[in-house]
PDB file of N, CA and C in Angstrom:
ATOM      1  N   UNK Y 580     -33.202 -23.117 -25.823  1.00 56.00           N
ATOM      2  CA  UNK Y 580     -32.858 -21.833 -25.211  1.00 56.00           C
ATOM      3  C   UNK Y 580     -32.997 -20.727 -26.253  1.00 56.00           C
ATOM      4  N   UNK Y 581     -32.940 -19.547 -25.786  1.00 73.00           N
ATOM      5  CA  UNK Y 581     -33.505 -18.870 -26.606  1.00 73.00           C
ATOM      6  C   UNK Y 581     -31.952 -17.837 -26.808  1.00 73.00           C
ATOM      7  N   UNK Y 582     -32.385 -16.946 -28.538  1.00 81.00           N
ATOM      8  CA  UNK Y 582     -31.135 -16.686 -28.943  1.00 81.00           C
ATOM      9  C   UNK Y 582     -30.768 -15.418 -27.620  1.00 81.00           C
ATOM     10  N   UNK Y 583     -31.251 -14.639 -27.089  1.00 85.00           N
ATOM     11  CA  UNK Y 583     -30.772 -13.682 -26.061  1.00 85.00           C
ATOM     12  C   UNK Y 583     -30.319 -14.221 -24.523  1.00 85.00           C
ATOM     13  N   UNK Y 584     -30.355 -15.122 -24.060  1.00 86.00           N
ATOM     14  CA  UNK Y 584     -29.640 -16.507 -23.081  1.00 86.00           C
ATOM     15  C   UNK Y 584     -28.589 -16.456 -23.556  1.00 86.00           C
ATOM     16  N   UNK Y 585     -28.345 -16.977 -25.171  1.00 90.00           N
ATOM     17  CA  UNK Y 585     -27.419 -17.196 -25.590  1.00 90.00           C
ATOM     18  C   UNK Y 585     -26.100 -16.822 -25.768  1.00 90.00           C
ATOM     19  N   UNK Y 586     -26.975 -15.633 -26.309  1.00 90.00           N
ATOM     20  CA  UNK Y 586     -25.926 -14.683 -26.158  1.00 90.00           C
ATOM     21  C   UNK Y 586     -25.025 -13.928 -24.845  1.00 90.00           C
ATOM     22  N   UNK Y 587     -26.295 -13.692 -23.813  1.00 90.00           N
ATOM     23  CA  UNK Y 587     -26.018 -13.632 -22.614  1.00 90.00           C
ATOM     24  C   UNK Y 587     -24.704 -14.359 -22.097  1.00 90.00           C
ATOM     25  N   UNK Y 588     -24.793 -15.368 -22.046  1.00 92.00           N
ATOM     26  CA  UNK Y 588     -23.671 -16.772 -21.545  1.00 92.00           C
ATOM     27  C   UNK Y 588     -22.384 -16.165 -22.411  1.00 92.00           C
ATOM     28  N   UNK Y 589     -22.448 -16.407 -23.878  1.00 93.00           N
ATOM     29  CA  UNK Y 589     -21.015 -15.894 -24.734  1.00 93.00           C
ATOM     30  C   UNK Y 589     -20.564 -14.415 -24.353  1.00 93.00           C
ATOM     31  N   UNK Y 590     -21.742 -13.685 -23.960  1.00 93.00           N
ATOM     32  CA  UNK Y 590     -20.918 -11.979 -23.444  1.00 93.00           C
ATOM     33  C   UNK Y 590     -20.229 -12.742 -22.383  1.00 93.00           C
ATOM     34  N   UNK Y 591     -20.390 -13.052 -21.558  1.00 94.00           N
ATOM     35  CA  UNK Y 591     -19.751 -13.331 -20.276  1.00 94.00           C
ATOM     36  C   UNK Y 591     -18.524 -14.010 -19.998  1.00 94.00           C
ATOM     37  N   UNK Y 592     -18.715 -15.342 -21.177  1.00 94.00           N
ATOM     38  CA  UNK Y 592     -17.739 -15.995 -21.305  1.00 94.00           C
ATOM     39  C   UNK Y 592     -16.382 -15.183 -21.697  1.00 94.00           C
ATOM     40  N   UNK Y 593     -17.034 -14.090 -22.874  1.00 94.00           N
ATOM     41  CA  UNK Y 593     -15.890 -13.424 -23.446  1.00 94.00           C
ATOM     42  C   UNK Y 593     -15.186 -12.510 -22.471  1.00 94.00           C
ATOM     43  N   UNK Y 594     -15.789 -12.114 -21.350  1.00 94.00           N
ATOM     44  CA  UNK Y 594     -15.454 -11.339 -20.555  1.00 94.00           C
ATOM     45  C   UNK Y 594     -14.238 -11.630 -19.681  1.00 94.00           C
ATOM     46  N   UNK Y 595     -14.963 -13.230 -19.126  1.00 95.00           N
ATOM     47  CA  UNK Y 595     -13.769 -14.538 -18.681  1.00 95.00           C
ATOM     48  C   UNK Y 595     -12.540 -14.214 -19.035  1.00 95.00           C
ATOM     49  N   UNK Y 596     -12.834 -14.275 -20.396  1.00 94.00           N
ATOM     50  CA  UNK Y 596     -11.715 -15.130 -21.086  1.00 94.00           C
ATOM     51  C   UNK Y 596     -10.368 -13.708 -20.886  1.00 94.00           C
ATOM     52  N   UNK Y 597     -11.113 -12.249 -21.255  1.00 94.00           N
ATOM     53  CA  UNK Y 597     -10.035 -10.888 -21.292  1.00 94.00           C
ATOM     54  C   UNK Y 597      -9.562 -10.758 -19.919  1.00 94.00           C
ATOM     55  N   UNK Y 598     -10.510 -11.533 -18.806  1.00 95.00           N
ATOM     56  CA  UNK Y 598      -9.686 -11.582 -17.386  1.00 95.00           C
ATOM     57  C   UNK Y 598      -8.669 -12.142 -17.310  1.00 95.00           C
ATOM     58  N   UNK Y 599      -9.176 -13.395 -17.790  1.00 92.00           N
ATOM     59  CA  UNK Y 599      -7.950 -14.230 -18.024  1.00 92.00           C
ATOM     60  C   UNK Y 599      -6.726 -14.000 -19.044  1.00 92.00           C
ATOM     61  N   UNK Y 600      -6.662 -13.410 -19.697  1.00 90.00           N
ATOM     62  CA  UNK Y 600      -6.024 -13.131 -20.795  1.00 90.00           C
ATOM     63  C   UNK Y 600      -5.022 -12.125 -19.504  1.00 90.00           C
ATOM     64  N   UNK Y 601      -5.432 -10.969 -18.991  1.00 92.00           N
ATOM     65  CA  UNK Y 601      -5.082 -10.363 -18.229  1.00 92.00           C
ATOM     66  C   UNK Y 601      -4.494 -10.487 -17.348  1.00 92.00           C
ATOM     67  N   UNK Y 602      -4.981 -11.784 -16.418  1.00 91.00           N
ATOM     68  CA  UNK Y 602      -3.963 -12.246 -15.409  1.00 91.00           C
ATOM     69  C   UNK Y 602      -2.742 -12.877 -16.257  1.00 91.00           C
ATOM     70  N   UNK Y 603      -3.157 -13.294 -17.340  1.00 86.00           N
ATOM     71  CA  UNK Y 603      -2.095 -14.185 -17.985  1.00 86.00           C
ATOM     72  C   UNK Y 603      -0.593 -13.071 -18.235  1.00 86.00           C
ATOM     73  N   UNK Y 604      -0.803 -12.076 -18.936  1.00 88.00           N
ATOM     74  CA  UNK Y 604      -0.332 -11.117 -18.992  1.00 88.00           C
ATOM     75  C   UNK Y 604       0.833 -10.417 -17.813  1.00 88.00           C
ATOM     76  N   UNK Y 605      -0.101 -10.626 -16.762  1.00 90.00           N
ATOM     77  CA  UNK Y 605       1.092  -9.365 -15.797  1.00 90.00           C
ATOM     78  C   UNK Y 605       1.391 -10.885 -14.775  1.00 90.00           C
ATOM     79  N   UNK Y 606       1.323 -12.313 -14.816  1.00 87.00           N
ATOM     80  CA  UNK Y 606       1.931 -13.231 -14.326  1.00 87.00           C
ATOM     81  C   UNK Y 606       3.526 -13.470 -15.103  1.00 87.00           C
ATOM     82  N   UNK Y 607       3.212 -13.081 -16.486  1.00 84.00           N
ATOM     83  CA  UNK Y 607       4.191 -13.079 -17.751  1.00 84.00           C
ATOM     84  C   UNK Y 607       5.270 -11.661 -17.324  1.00 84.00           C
ATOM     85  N   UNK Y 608       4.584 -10.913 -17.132  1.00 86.00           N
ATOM     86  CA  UNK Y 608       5.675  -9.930 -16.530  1.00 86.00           C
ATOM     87  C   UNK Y 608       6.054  -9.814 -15.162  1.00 86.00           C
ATOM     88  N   UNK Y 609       5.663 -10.468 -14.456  1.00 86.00           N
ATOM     89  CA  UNK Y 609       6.293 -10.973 -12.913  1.00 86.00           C
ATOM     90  C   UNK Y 609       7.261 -12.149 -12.976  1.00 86.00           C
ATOM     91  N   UNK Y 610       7.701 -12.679 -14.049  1.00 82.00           N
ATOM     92  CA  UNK Y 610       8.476 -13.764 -14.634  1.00 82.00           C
ATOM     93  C   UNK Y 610       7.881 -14.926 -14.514  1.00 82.00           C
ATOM     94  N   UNK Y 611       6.691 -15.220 -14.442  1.00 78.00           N
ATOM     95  CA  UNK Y 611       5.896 -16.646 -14.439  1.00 78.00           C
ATOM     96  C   UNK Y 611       5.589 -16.809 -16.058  1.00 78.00           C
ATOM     97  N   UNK Y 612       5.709 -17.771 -16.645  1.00 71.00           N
ATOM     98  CA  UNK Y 612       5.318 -17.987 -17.801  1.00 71.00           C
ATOM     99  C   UNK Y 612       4.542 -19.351 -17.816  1.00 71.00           C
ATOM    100  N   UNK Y 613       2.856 -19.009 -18.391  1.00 65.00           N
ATOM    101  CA  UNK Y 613       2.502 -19.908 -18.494  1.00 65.00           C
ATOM    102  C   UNK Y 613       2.007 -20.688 -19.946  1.00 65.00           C
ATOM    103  N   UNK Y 614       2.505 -22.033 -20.266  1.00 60.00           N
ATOM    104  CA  UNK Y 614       2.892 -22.179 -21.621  1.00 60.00           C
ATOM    105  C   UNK Y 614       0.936 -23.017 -21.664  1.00 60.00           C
ATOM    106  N   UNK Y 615       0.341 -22.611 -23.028  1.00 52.00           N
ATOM    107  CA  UNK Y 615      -0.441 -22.918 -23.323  1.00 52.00           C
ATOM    108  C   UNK Y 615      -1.996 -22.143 -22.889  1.00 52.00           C
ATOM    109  N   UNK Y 616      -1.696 -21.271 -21.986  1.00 47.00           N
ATOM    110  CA  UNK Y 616      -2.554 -20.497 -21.716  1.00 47.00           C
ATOM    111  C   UNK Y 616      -2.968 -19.326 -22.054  1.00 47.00           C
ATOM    112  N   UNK Y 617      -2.702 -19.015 -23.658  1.00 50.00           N
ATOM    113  CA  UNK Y 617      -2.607 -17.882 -24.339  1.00 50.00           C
ATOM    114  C   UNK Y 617      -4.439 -18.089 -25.407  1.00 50.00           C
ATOM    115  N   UNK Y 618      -4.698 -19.483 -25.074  1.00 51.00           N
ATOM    116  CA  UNK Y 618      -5.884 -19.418 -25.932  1.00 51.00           C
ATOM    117  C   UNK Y 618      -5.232 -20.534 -27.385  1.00 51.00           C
ATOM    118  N   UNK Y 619      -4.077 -20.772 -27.284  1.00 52.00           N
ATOM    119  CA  UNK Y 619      -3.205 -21.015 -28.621  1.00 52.00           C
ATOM    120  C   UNK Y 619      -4.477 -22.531 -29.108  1.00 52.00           C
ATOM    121  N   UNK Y 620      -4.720 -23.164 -27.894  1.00 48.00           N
ATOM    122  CA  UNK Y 620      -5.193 -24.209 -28.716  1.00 48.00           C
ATOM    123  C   UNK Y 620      -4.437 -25.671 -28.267  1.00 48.00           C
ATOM    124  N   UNK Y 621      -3.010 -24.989 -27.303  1.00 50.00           N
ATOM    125  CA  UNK Y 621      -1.764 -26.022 -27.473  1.00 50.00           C
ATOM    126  C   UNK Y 621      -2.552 -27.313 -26.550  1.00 50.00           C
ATOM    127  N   UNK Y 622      -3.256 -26.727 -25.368  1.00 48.00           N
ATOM    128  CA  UNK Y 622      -3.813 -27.255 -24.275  1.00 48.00           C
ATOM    129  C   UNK Y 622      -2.916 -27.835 -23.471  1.00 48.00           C
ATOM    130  N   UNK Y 623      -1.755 -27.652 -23.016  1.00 50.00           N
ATOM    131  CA  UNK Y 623      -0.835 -28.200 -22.011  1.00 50.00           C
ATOM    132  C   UNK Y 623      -1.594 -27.749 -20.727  1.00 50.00           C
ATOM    133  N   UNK Y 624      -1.338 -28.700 -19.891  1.00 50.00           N
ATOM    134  CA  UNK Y 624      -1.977 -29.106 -18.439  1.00 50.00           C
ATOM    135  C   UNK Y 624      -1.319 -27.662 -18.142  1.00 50.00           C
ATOM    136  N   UNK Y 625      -1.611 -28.000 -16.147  1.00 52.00           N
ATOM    137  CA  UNK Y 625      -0.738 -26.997 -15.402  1.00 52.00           C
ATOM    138  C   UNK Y 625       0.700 -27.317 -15.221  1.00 52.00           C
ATOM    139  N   UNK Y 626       1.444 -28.593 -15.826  1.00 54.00           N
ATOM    140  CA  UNK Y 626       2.456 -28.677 -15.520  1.00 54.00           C
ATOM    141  C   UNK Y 626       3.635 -27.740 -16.064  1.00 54.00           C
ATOM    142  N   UNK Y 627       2.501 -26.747 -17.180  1.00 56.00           N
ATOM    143  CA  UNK Y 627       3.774 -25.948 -18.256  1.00 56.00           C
ATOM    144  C   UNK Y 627       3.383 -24.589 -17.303  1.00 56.00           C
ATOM    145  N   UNK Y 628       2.984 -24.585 -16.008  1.00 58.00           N
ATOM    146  CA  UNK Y 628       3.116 -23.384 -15.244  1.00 58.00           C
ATOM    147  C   UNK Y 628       4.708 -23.230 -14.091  1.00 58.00           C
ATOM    148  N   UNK Y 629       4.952 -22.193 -14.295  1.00 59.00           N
ATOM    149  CA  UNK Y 629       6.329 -22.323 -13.396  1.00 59.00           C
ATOM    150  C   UNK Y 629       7.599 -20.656 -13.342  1.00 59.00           C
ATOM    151  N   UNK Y 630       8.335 -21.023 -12.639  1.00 59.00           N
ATOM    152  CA  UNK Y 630       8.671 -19.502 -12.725  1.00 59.00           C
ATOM    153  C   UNK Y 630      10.059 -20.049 -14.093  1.00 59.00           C
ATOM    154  N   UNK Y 631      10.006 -18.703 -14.959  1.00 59.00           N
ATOM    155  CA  UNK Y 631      10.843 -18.772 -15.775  1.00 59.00           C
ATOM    156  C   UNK Y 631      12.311 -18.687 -15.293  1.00 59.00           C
ATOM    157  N   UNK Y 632      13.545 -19.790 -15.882  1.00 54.00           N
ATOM    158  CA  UNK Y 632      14.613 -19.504 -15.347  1.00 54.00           C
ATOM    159  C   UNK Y 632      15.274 -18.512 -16.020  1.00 54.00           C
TER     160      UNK Y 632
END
């Protein structure tokens, strides 16, 4: 593949990722906290999704 594909795919991905970052964000201020979905690396499933007590 060629390097401008390449790059193509990683703009996009990165784009993903600030959506996501975003929903992550105002779910966190609606009192949902979701543990591991910050990018940290931790990789916890969906079971660390839930409303905060």
């Amino acid at each position: 593949m060629d390097d401008n594909f390449d790059a193509g795919i990683m703009a996009e991905l990165d784009s993903i990722m600030k959506n996501v970052d975003n929903v992550v964000k105002r779910l966190e201020e609606a009192g949902y906290g979701i543990k591991g979905a910050s990018g940290d690396g931790s990789g916890e499933s969906a079971e660390g999704v839930g409303r905060k007590s």
